Coordinates of C-alpha atoms and ligand atoms in Angstrom, one line a residue:
M1374 CA 186.0 84.4 11.7
D1375 CA 189.1 85.3 9.8
H1376 CA 188.9 88.6 7.8
A1377 CA 192.5 88.5 6.6
D1378 CA 193.2 88.1 2.9
T1379 CA 195.0 84.7 3.0
S1380 CA 195.4 82.9 -0.3
S1381 CA 194.7 79.5 1.3
P1382 CA 191.9 79.7 3.9
S1383 CA 191.9 77.4 6.8
D1384 CA 189.0 76.0 8.8
F1385 CA 187.9 72.8 10.5
I1386 CA 187.0 71.0 7.3
R1387 CA 190.5 71.8 5.8
D1388 CA 191.9 70.6 9.1
I1389 CA 190.1 67.2 8.6
I1390 CA 191.4 67.0 5.0
E1391 CA 195.0 67.7 6.1
E1392 CA 194.7 65.1 8.8
D1393 CA 193.4 62.6 6.3
F1394 CA 196.5 63.3 4.1
R1395 CA 198.7 62.6 7.1
T1396 CA 197.0 59.3 7.8
H1397 CA 196.6 58.4 4.0
K1398 CA 192.9 57.8 4.7
H1399 CA 191.9 58.2 1.1
Q1400 CA 195.3 57.4 -0.5
G1401 CA 196.0 61.1 -0.6
R1402 CA 192.9 61.8 -2.7
V1403 CA 190.4 64.7 -2.3
A1404 CA 187.1 64.4 -4.2
T1405 CA 184.2 66.7 -3.3
R1406 CA 180.9 67.5 -5.0
F1407 CA 178.4 70.2 -5.2
P1408 CA 175.0 68.4 -5.1
P1409 CA 172.1 70.8 -5.8
E1410 CA 168.6 69.6 -6.3
P1411 CA 167.3 71.2 -9.6
N1412 CA 164.1 72.5 -8.1
G1413 CA 165.0 76.2 -8.0
Y1414 CA 167.7 78.7 -8.9
P1415 CA 170.9 78.8 -6.9
H1416 CA 171.2 81.5 -4.2
I1417 CA 174.0 83.0 -2.3
G1418 CA 173.8 80.2 0.2
H1419 CA 174.6 77.7 -2.5
A1420 CA 177.5 80.0 -3.5
K1421 CA 179.0 79.3 0.0
S1422 CA 178.8 75.6 -0.7
V1423 CA 180.1 75.9 -4.2
C1424 CA 183.1 78.0 -3.1
L1425 CA 183.8 75.5 -0.3
N1426 CA 183.6 72.4 -2.4
F1427 CA 185.4 73.7 -5.5
G1428 CA 187.8 75.7 -3.4
I1429 CA 188.9 72.7 -1.4
A1430 CA 189.4 70.7 -4.5
A1431 CA 191.5 73.4 -6.1
Q1432 CA 193.5 74.0 -3.0
Y1433 CA 194.4 70.3 -2.5
G1434 CA 194.8 69.3 -6.1
G1435 CA 191.6 67.3 -6.0
T1436 CA 188.4 67.2 -8.0
C1437 CA 184.9 68.6 -7.5
N1438 CA 181.9 67.1 -9.3
L1439 CA 178.7 69.0 -10.1
R1440 CA 175.9 66.6 -9.3
M1441 CA 172.3 67.2 -9.9
D1442 CA 170.7 65.6 -6.8
D1443 CA 167.5 64.9 -8.8
T1444 CA 165.8 62.0 -7.0
D1445 CA 162.4 63.6 -6.6
P1446 CA 160.3 64.2 -9.7
S1447 CA 158.1 66.9 -8.0
G1448 CA 159.4 70.3 -8.9
E1449 CA 162.6 69.3 -10.7
D1450 CA 163.1 70.7 -14.1
M1451 CA 165.7 71.2 -16.8
E1452 CA 165.3 75.0 -16.5
Y1453 CA 166.9 74.7 -13.0
V1454 CA 169.7 72.4 -14.2
E1455 CA 170.5 75.0 -16.8
A1456 CA 170.4 77.8 -14.2
I1457 CA 172.7 75.8 -11.9
I1458 CA 175.2 75.2 -14.7
R1459 CA 175.2 78.8 -15.7
D1460 CA 175.6 80.1 -12.2
V1461 CA 178.4 77.8 -11.0
K1462 CA 180.3 78.6 -14.2
W1463 CA 179.7 82.3 -13.7
L1464 CA 181.1 82.0 -10.2
G1465 CA 184.3 80.8 -11.9
F1466 CA 184.3 77.1 -11.2
D1467 CA 184.9 74.2 -13.6
W1468 CA 183.8 70.6 -13.1
Q1469 CA 185.4 69.6 -16.5
D1470 CA 183.6 66.5 -17.7
R1471 CA 182.2 65.6 -14.3
L1472 CA 178.6 66.7 -14.5
Y1473 CA 176.6 63.9 -13.0
F1474 CA 172.9 63.2 -12.3
A1475 CA 171.7 61.1 -9.4
S1476 CA 168.9 60.1 -11.7
D1477 CA 171.5 58.3 -13.8
Y1478 CA 172.1 56.0 -10.8
Y1479 CA 168.5 54.8 -10.4
E1480 CA 169.2 51.3 -11.7
R1481 CA 172.3 51.0 -9.5
L1482 CA 170.4 52.3 -6.4
Y1483 CA 167.6 49.9 -7.1
Q1484 CA 170.1 47.0 -7.2
Y1485 CA 171.6 48.2 -3.9
A1486 CA 168.1 48.2 -2.4
L1487 CA 167.6 44.6 -3.6
Q1488 CA 170.9 43.7 -1.9
L1489 CA 169.8 45.2 1.4
I1490 CA 166.5 43.3 1.2
R1491 CA 168.5 40.1 0.6
L1492 CA 170.7 40.9 3.6
G1493 CA 167.5 41.1 5.6
K1494 CA 168.2 44.9 6.2
A1495 CA 165.2 46.3 4.3
Y1496 CA 161.5 45.5 4.1
V1497 CA 158.4 46.6 2.4
C1498 CA 155.9 48.2 4.7
D1499 CA 152.2 48.7 4.2
L1500 CA 151.6 51.2 6.9
S1501 CA 150.0 54.5 5.7
P1502 CA 152.1 57.7 5.9
D1503 CA 150.1 58.7 9.0
E1504 CA 150.7 55.3 10.7
I1505 CA 154.4 55.4 9.9
R1506 CA 154.6 58.8 11.6
E1507 CA 152.7 57.6 14.6
Y1508 CA 154.8 54.4 14.9
R1509 CA 157.9 56.5 14.7
G1510 CA 157.6 57.8 18.3
T1511 CA 159.1 61.1 19.4
L1512 CA 162.3 62.5 20.7
T1513 CA 161.3 61.3 24.2
E1514 CA 159.4 58.1 23.3
P1515 CA 160.8 55.1 21.4
G1516 CA 159.1 54.0 18.2
R1517 CA 157.1 50.8 17.7
E1518 CA 158.0 48.2 15.1
S1519 CA 155.9 47.9 12.0
P1520 CA 153.8 44.7 11.8
Y1521 CA 155.3 44.2 8.3
R1522 CA 158.9 44.4 9.7
N1523 CA 159.4 40.6 9.7
R1524 CA 158.3 39.7 6.2
S1525 CA 160.5 37.1 4.5
V1526 CA 163.2 38.1 2.1
E1527 CA 161.3 36.4 -0.7
E1528 CA 158.1 38.3 0.0
N1529 CA 160.0 41.6 0.3
L1530 CA 161.8 41.0 -3.0
A1531 CA 158.6 40.2 -4.7
L1532 CA 156.7 43.2 -3.4
F1533 CA 159.5 45.6 -4.1
E1534 CA 159.8 44.3 -7.7
R1535 CA 156.0 44.8 -8.0
M1536 CA 156.4 48.3 -6.6
R1537 CA 158.9 49.0 -9.3
A1538 CA 156.7 47.4 -12.0
G1539 CA 153.9 49.9 -11.1
E1540 CA 151.4 47.5 -9.6
F1541 CA 150.5 49.7 -6.7
E1542 CA 149.1 53.1 -6.2
E1543 CA 151.0 55.9 -4.4
G1544 CA 151.2 55.4 -0.6
R1545 CA 150.3 51.7 -0.8
H1546 CA 153.8 50.5 0.1
V1547 CA 157.2 51.9 1.0
L1548 CA 160.6 50.2 1.3
R1549 CA 162.2 50.8 4.7
A1550 CA 165.6 50.1 6.2
K1551 CA 165.4 47.7 9.1
I1552 CA 167.5 49.4 11.7
D1553 CA 166.2 50.2 15.2
M1554 CA 162.8 51.6 16.3
G1555 CA 164.2 52.2 19.7
S1556 CA 167.1 54.3 18.6
P1557 CA 167.5 57.7 20.4
N1558 CA 168.2 59.1 16.9
V1559 CA 164.7 59.3 15.2
T1560 CA 166.4 59.2 11.8
M1561 CA 167.5 55.6 12.5
R1562 CA 164.0 54.4 13.2
D1563 CA 163.5 52.3 10.1
P1564 CA 163.7 55.2 7.7
I1565 CA 162.0 55.1 4.3
M1566 CA 164.3 54.3 1.4
Y1567 CA 161.8 54.2 -1.5
R1568 CA 158.3 55.5 -2.1
I1569 CA 155.9 55.2 -5.0
K1570 CA 155.4 58.5 -6.9
R1571 CA 153.3 58.5 -10.1
E1572 CA 154.9 61.6 -11.5
T1573 CA 156.9 62.1 -14.7
H1574 CA 160.5 62.8 -14.0
Y1575 CA 162.1 65.6 -16.1
R1576 CA 164.9 63.2 -17.2
T1577 CA 163.8 59.6 -16.7
K1578 CA 160.2 60.4 -17.7
D1579 CA 157.9 57.5 -16.7
Q1580 CA 160.6 54.9 -16.6
W1581 CA 160.3 54.8 -12.8
C1582 CA 157.4 55.0 -10.4
I1583 CA 159.5 54.4 -7.2
Y1584 CA 162.0 57.1 -6.1
P1585 CA 164.8 56.8 -3.6
M1586 CA 164.9 59.0 -0.6
Y1587 CA 167.7 61.5 0.0
D1588 CA 169.4 59.5 2.8
F1589 CA 169.6 56.4 0.7
A1590 CA 170.5 58.0 -2.6
H1591 CA 173.0 60.5 -1.4
C1592 CA 175.6 58.4 0.4
L1593 CA 175.5 55.9 -2.5
S1594 CA 175.8 58.6 -5.2
D1595 CA 178.8 59.9 -3.3
S1596 CA 180.3 56.4 -3.2
I1597 CA 179.6 55.7 -6.9
E1598 CA 181.5 58.9 -7.7
G1599 CA 184.4 58.1 -5.4
I1600 CA 183.8 61.2 -3.2
T1601 CA 186.1 61.4 -0.3
H1602 CA 184.6 64.3 1.7
S1603 CA 180.9 64.8 1.4
I1604 CA 180.3 68.3 2.8
C1605 CA 176.8 69.3 3.7
T1606 CA 174.9 71.7 6.0
L1607 CA 174.4 71.2 9.8
E1608 CA 170.8 70.0 9.6
F1609 CA 172.1 66.7 8.3
E1610 CA 174.1 66.0 11.4
N1611 CA 171.5 63.5 12.7
N1612 CA 171.5 61.8 9.3
R1613 CA 175.2 61.0 9.4
P1614 CA 174.8 57.7 11.2
L1615 CA 172.3 56.7 8.5
Y1616 CA 174.7 57.8 5.8
D1617 CA 177.3 55.5 7.3
W1618 CA 174.9 52.7 8.0
F1619 CA 173.9 52.2 4.3
L1620 CA 177.5 52.2 3.2
E1621 CA 178.5 49.9 6.0
Q1622 CA 175.7 47.4 5.4
L1623 CA 176.4 47.3 1.6
G1624 CA 180.1 47.1 2.2
V1625 CA 180.8 49.6 -0.6
Q1626 CA 184.2 51.0 -1.1
P1627 CA 185.5 53.7 -1.2
R1628 CA 183.8 55.1 1.8
P1629 CA 183.1 58.8 1.7
Q1630 CA 182.9 60.8 5.0
Q1631 CA 180.1 63.2 5.6
I1632 CA 181.1 66.6 7.2
E1633 CA 178.6 69.2 8.2
F1634 CA 179.1 73.0 8.3
A1635 CA 176.9 75.9 9.2
R1636 CA 174.7 77.1 6.3
L1637 CA 174.8 80.8 5.3
D1638 CA 171.9 82.8 6.6
L1639 CA 171.8 86.5 5.4
S1640 CA 169.8 89.3 7.1
Y1641 CA 166.9 91.0 5.3
T1642 CA 166.3 88.2 2.9
V1643 CA 165.2 84.6 2.7
M1644 CA 167.3 81.7 1.4
S1645 CA 165.0 78.8 1.0
K1646 CA 164.1 77.8 -2.5
R1647 CA 160.6 77.1 -1.5
K1648 CA 160.1 80.7 -0.1
L1649 CA 161.9 82.2 -3.1
M1650 CA 159.6 80.2 -5.4
E1651 CA 156.6 81.7 -3.5
L1652 CA 157.9 85.2 -4.2
V1653 CA 158.2 84.3 -7.9
E1654 CA 154.8 82.7 -8.1
R1655 CA 153.0 85.5 -6.2
G1656 CA 154.6 88.0 -8.6
T1657 CA 156.2 89.9 -5.8
V1658 CA 159.4 89.8 -7.9
D1659 CA 160.0 89.7 -11.6
G1660 CA 161.2 86.1 -11.8
W1661 CA 164.1 84.2 -10.2
D1662 CA 166.6 86.7 -11.6
D1663 CA 164.9 89.8 -10.2
P1664 CA 167.7 91.9 -8.9
Q1665 CA 166.1 92.0 -5.5
M1666 CA 166.4 88.2 -5.1
P1667 CA 169.3 86.6 -3.2
T1668 CA 169.8 84.3 -6.2
L1669 CA 173.0 84.3 -8.1
S1670 CA 171.1 85.2 -11.3
G1671 CA 169.5 88.1 -9.5
M1672 CA 172.8 89.3 -8.2
R1673 CA 174.4 89.0 -11.6
R1674 CA 171.6 91.0 -13.1
R1675 CA 172.0 93.6 -10.4
G1676 CA 175.7 93.9 -11.2
Y1677 CA 177.4 91.9 -8.5
T1678 CA 180.6 90.3 -9.7
P1679 CA 181.7 86.7 -9.1
E1680 CA 184.9 88.0 -7.6
A1681 CA 182.9 89.9 -4.9
I1682 CA 180.8 86.9 -4.1
R1683 CA 183.8 84.6 -3.8
K1684 CA 185.5 87.2 -1.6
F1685 CA 182.4 87.3 0.6
C1686 CA 182.3 83.5 0.9
E1687 CA 186.0 83.5 1.9
R1688 CA 185.4 86.2 4.5
I1689 CA 182.5 84.6 6.2
G1690 CA 184.5 81.4 6.5
V1691 CA 183.2 78.0 7.5
S1692 CA 182.2 77.0 11.0
K1693 CA 180.0 74.7 13.0
N1694 CA 177.8 77.4 14.4
D1695 CA 174.8 78.8 12.6
S1696 CA 174.8 82.6 12.6
L1697 CA 173.1 85.4 10.7
I1698 CA 175.4 87.3 8.4
D1699 CA 174.7 91.0 7.8
M1700 CA 173.8 91.8 4.3
A1701 CA 176.0 94.9 4.7
L1702 CA 179.0 92.6 4.7
L1703 CA 178.1 91.2 1.2
E1704 CA 177.5 94.7 -0.1
N1705 CA 180.9 95.8 1.2
C1706 CA 182.6 93.1 -0.8
V1707 CA 180.8 94.2 -3.9
R1708 CA 181.7 97.9 -3.3
E1709 CA 185.4 97.0 -2.7
D1710 CA 185.6 95.0 -5.9
L1711 CA 183.8 97.6 -8.1
N1712 CA 185.7 100.5 -6.6
E1713 CA 188.9 99.1 -8.1
R1714 CA 187.8 98.5 -11.6
V1715 CA 184.6 100.3 -12.7
P1716 CA 184.7 103.5 -14.7
R1717 CA 183.3 106.6 -13.0
V1718 CA 180.8 108.7 -14.9
M1719 CA 178.2 111.4 -14.3
A1720 CA 174.5 110.7 -14.3
V1721 CA 171.6 112.7 -12.8
I1722 CA 168.8 110.4 -11.6
R1723 CA 166.3 113.1 -10.3
P1724 CA 167.0 115.9 -12.7
L1725 CA 166.6 119.6 -11.9
K1726 CA 167.3 122.1 -14.8
V1727 CA 170.0 124.7 -14.3
V1728 CA 170.5 127.6 -16.6
I1729 CA 173.8 129.4 -16.5
N1730 CA 172.7 132.9 -17.6
N1731 CA 176.1 134.3 -18.4
Y1732 CA 177.2 131.3 -20.5
P1733 CA 176.9 131.9 -24.2
E1734 CA 173.8 130.1 -25.6
D1735 CA 175.6 128.4 -28.6
R1736 CA 178.8 127.5 -26.8
V1737 CA 179.8 123.9 -26.0
E1738 CA 183.0 123.0 -24.2
E1739 CA 184.4 119.6 -23.9
F1740 CA 186.0 118.6 -20.6
D1741 CA 188.4 115.7 -20.6
C1742 CA 187.4 113.6 -17.6
P1743 CA 189.4 110.6 -16.3
Y1744 CA 187.5 107.4 -15.7
H1745 CA 189.1 106.8 -12.4
P1746 CA 191.0 109.4 -10.3
Q1747 CA 193.6 106.9 -9.1
K1748 CA 193.9 104.9 -12.3
P1749 CA 195.0 106.9 -15.2
E1750 CA 195.4 103.7 -17.2
M1751 CA 191.6 103.5 -17.3
G1752 CA 191.7 106.5 -19.7
S1753 CA 189.3 109.4 -20.0
R1754 CA 186.4 110.6 -22.0
K1755 CA 185.0 114.0 -23.2
V1756 CA 182.1 115.4 -21.4
P1757 CA 180.2 118.3 -23.0
F1758 CA 179.4 121.4 -21.0
S1759 CA 176.8 124.0 -22.1
R1760 CA 174.5 126.7 -20.9
V1761 CA 171.7 124.4 -19.7
L1762 CA 172.5 121.5 -17.4
F1763 CA 170.7 119.0 -15.2
I1764 CA 171.8 118.6 -11.6
E1765 CA 170.4 116.3 -8.9
R1766 CA 167.2 117.7 -7.4
E1767 CA 168.5 117.0 -3.9
D1768 CA 171.6 119.1 -4.5
F1769 CA 169.5 122.2 -4.4
M1770 CA 167.4 123.7 -1.6
E1771 CA 165.7 127.0 -1.9
I1772 CA 165.8 127.4 1.9
P1773 CA 168.8 125.5 2.9
A1774 CA 168.5 123.2 6.0
K1775 CA 171.2 123.4 8.6
K1776 CA 174.4 121.9 7.4
F1777 CA 173.2 121.9 3.8
Y1778 CA 176.3 123.1 1.9
R1779 CA 175.2 122.5 -1.7
L1780 CA 173.4 124.8 -4.0
S1781 CA 170.9 127.4 -2.7
P1782 CA 170.1 131.0 -3.6
G1783 CA 173.3 133.1 -3.2
T1784 CA 175.7 130.2 -2.6
E1785 CA 178.4 128.9 -4.8
V1786 CA 179.4 125.3 -5.6
R1787 CA 181.8 123.6 -7.9
L1788 CA 180.6 121.6 -10.8
R1789 CA 182.6 118.3 -11.0
Y1790 CA 185.4 118.8 -13.6
G1791 CA 184.1 122.3 -14.3
Y1792 CA 183.4 125.8 -13.1
F1793 CA 182.1 127.4 -9.9
I1794 CA 178.5 128.4 -10.3
R1795 CA 176.5 130.7 -8.0
C1796 CA 172.7 130.5 -7.8
T1797 CA 170.9 133.8 -8.6
G1798 CA 167.3 132.7 -8.5
V1799 CA 164.7 130.1 -9.3
V1800 CA 161.7 129.7 -11.6
K1801 CA 158.6 128.0 -10.2
D1802 CA 155.6 126.3 -11.7
P1803 CA 152.9 128.9 -11.0
A1804 CA 150.3 126.2 -10.4
S1805 CA 152.2 123.8 -8.1
G1806 CA 154.9 126.1 -6.7
E1807 CA 157.5 123.4 -7.6
I1808 CA 160.9 124.7 -8.6
V1809 CA 161.4 123.9 -12.3
E1810 CA 164.6 125.8 -13.1
V1811 CA 167.5 127.1 -11.1
H1812 CA 169.3 130.1 -12.5
C1813 CA 173.0 130.6 -11.9
T1814 CA 176.1 132.5 -13.1
Y1815 CA 179.4 130.8 -13.6
D1816 CA 182.9 132.2 -13.0
P1817 CA 185.0 131.6 -16.2
E1818 CA 188.2 131.9 -14.1
T1819 CA 187.4 128.7 -12.1
R1820 CA 187.8 126.1 -14.9
S1821 CA 190.7 124.5 -13.1
G1822 CA 188.7 123.9 -10.0
F1823 CA 190.3 126.8 -8.1
A1824 CA 189.3 130.5 -7.9
P1825 CA 192.2 132.9 -8.6
D1826 CA 191.2 134.9 -5.5
G1827 CA 191.5 131.7 -3.4
R1828 CA 187.8 131.6 -2.4
K1829 CA 186.5 128.1 -1.5
V1830 CA 183.2 126.3 -2.1
N1831 CA 181.8 123.8 0.3
A1832 CA 180.6 121.2 -2.2
T1833 CA 181.2 119.8 -5.6
I1834 CA 178.1 118.5 -7.4
H1835 CA 177.7 116.3 -10.5
W1836 CA 175.8 117.4 -13.6
V1837 CA 175.1 116.6 -17.2
S1838 CA 174.6 118.9 -20.2
A1839 CA 170.8 119.0 -21.0
T1840 CA 171.0 118.9 -24.8
H1841 CA 173.7 116.2 -24.9
A1842 CA 172.3 114.0 -22.2
V1843 CA 171.1 110.4 -22.8
Q1844 CA 167.8 109.4 -21.2
A1845 CA 167.6 106.3 -19.2
E1846 CA 165.6 104.4 -16.6
V1847 CA 167.2 103.7 -13.3
R1848 CA 166.1 101.2 -10.7
L1849 CA 167.1 101.7 -7.1
Y1850 CA 166.9 98.7 -4.7
D1851 CA 166.5 98.6 -1.0
R1852 CA 166.3 95.6 1.4
L1853 CA 163.6 93.1 0.2
F1854 CA 162.3 92.7 3.8
T1855 CA 162.0 95.2 6.6
V1856 CA 163.2 92.9 9.3
P1857 CA 166.5 91.0 9.5
E1858 CA 164.9 87.6 9.9
P1859 CA 161.6 87.5 7.9
L1860 CA 161.2 83.8 8.7
A1861 CA 161.5 84.2 12.4
G1862 CA 158.5 86.5 12.9
E1863 CA 155.0 85.7 14.1
A1864 CA 153.4 86.5 10.7
D1865 CA 153.9 84.9 7.3
F1866 CA 157.3 86.1 5.9
T1867 CA 155.5 87.9 3.1
E1868 CA 154.0 90.3 5.7
Y1869 CA 157.5 91.7 6.1
L1870 CA 158.2 92.5 2.5
N1871 CA 159.5 96.0 2.1
P1872 CA 157.0 98.0 0.0
K1873 CA 159.9 100.4 -0.9
S1874 CA 162.3 97.7 -2.0
L1875 CA 162.2 99.0 -5.6
E1876 CA 162.1 102.5 -6.9
V1877 CA 161.9 103.1 -10.6
L1878 CA 163.1 106.5 -12.0
T1879 CA 162.2 106.9 -15.6
A1880 CA 163.6 110.3 -16.5
C1881 CA 167.2 110.0 -15.7
R1882 CA 169.9 111.9 -17.7
L1883 CA 173.3 110.4 -18.3
E1884 CA 176.4 111.9 -19.8
P1885 CA 176.5 111.1 -23.5
S1886 CA 179.5 108.7 -23.3
L1887 CA 177.0 106.2 -21.9
A1888 CA 174.9 106.1 -25.0
G1889 CA 176.4 102.9 -26.4
S1890 CA 176.4 101.0 -23.1
Q1891 CA 175.9 97.3 -23.4
P1892 CA 173.9 95.0 -21.2
G1893 CA 176.0 94.0 -18.2
N1894 CA 178.3 97.1 -18.4
R1895 CA 179.1 98.5 -15.0
F1896 CA 179.7 102.1 -13.9
Q1897 CA 180.1 104.2 -10.9
F1898 CA 177.7 107.1 -11.2
E1899 CA 179.6 109.6 -9.2
R1900 CA 178.1 110.2 -5.7
L1901 CA 175.2 107.8 -6.5
G1902 CA 176.6 104.3 -6.4
Y1903 CA 177.5 101.5 -8.7
F1904 CA 175.2 100.7 -11.6
C1905 CA 174.9 98.0 -14.2
V1906 CA 173.0 98.0 -17.5
D1907 CA 170.1 95.6 -17.0
P1908 CA 170.9 92.5 -19.2
A1909 CA 167.3 91.4 -19.0
A1910 CA 165.4 94.7 -19.6
A1911 CA 162.5 94.4 -22.1
S1912 CA 163.7 95.4 -25.6
G1913 CA 162.4 98.7 -26.7
K1914 CA 162.8 100.1 -23.2
G1915 CA 166.0 101.9 -24.0
L1916 CA 168.8 102.0 -21.5
V1917 CA 167.8 100.5 -18.1
F1918 CA 170.3 100.6 -15.2
N1919 CA 170.1 98.7 -12.0
R1920 CA 171.8 100.1 -8.9
T1921 CA 174.2 97.4 -7.8
V1922 CA 175.0 99.0 -4.5
T1923 CA 175.3 102.5 -2.9
L1924 CA 178.7 104.1 -2.4
R1925 CA 178.6 103.5 1.3
D1926 CA 176.3 101.5 3.6
S1927 CA 173.2 103.6 3.3
W1928 CA 171.8 102.2 6.5
A1929 CA 174.7 103.7 8.4
K1930 CA 174.4 107.0 6.6
V1931 CA 174.3 110.2 8.6
A1932 CA 171.3 112.2 7.4
G1933 CA 172.2 115.4 5.5
K1934 CA 175.9 114.5 5.3
V1935 CA 177.4 115.8 2.1
K1936 CA 180.0 114.0 0.1
P1937 CA 182.4 116.7 -1.0
Ligands
ATP246 P1 167.0 75.3 0.0 O1 166.7 75.4 1.5 O2 167.3 76.6 -0.7 O3 166.0 74.5 -0.7 P2 168.6 72.9 -0.2 O4 169.6 72.5 0.8 O5 167.4 72.1 -0.2 O6 168.4 74.5 0.0 P3 170.0 71.9 -2.4 O7 169.8 72.2 -3.8 O8 169.8 70.5 -1.8 O9 169.2 73.0 -1.6 O10 171.5 72.4 -1.9 C1 172.6 72.0 -2.6 C2 173.8 72.2 -1.7 O11 173.9 73.5 -1.3 C3 173.7 71.3 -0.5 O12 174.9 70.7 -0.3 C4 173.3 72.3 0.6 O13 173.8 71.8 1.8 C5 174.0 73.5 0.1 N1 173.3 74.7 0.6 C6 172.0 75.0 0.5 N2 171.6 76.1 1.1 C7 172.8 76.6 1.7 C8 173.1 77.7 2.6 N3 172.2 78.6 2.9 N4 174.3 77.8 3.0 C9 175.3 76.9 2.7 N5 175.1 75.8 1.9 C10 173.8 75.7 1.4
MG247 MG1 168.3 69.8 -0.3

């Protein structure tokens, strides 16, 4: 795996393309496609395929089509088409006017099927689905020929036409390719090309009641669009001979080449649309765009940037070996990207009230605070300071633990952009014993961040002025599952859901500059992580922030360590 930042990545697929250029295989043309089935929202695995297909087209001056691979009426829907279009655009890719639908090819595919029948290469079979499975054999045993295999061309044509005309119920007949029941590759044992499905298709409605199978439709759709390199995931390796067989028998030109690569598998999540659908339907998550989902819409809502996702796809590279990629790698790409460009502000998510006893009650100072310490061009804003503040509850300990250097009775800390304060006492709720207020004094000589006598503090903590603060809800996310491979366990994957994957904090206080924040705006909350204003929060809820990612890999965090 290559982690270097190269502007033109290199991998075994690009090697094939460059070799094809040298041999003029496709007359110097490169045409790829991204072919999602619109039966769910795109996820980060799809992003890998999108980046690969569109990336190759861009790198070699070729084209990449967006094709809805919509040949199965069950579960396909316009909602998913719209989500796919939105997400691929958001990732930063452009198919220009080349948005295609496999369902637009139904008539042509049907004609190709008739042609195969006329060539004696396809037949209508009356075996039931169970019988077909039984006749197919196993990896170690050859299959048996269907008793319907030797029907005449005329009979096959007539039956297939009647299948199309809707004369039969589901399961009564299928159209099969006549290849080889003894093939060591089970895929080649007279695979099904068409089956009857009495379902309304989201685009063609009830125009068709027979639908082509993936293997038949995909290679021909590629060929219809003039695709040169048909890139798919490894599980289709055994299907490649069939892909080639259909094109060969039909003699279609140009002939695309199927190339397989390892799919992306990420730890602590699942990546199958069916499983993700289950989470949506069970109500485990708040829709496909829940920020806990590995979907692109979820990641967008959480605050991930397309640049970070593209960088991630580039870093993981493309290979022929399946591997599990650590979620931490993706999070690191997000952090690196946001670190460079997001303004830094102060917010207190678990507020504890601090009263500065020697600060005048009616006084308000305004501190000019830069948005990014290394980027003066990002500007600054005014942050009000007054007698009553909020600090983070975990920045105070009445009885400090070992190595706790933040605020505790008698100790002194620096307030970010402000004064040194020393804790003089606490006020507790008499009933619960909970600390409700911390009392401090400040040193007016330390405004610059330094004490004139040279004394030092061990920590700088963030704060907001109580009377000026803006209230907000903040949602913190953790891994969706408690194990790296939820689908590999003994139990159903939902048994491994992390009950603490979402924490909602409703009484957070933000510095007042955040009052006008708009959906999608991103910030670093100093010391807490990167946050994004939820673009999908219910109206009337006020400001809701999603934590995009922590400032460092929290799973590698050393307990009790203090960020100075
Ligand atoms: P799922 O398992 O989520 O249903 P799928 O392969 O059935 O995935 P499609 O909509 O058919 O979903 O996928 C569209 C394209 O994206 C295909 O070319 C497929 O190979 C690719 N793709 C899907 N999942 C991944 C993944 N995890 N990593 C890389 N590419 C993927
Ligand atoms: Mg698929």
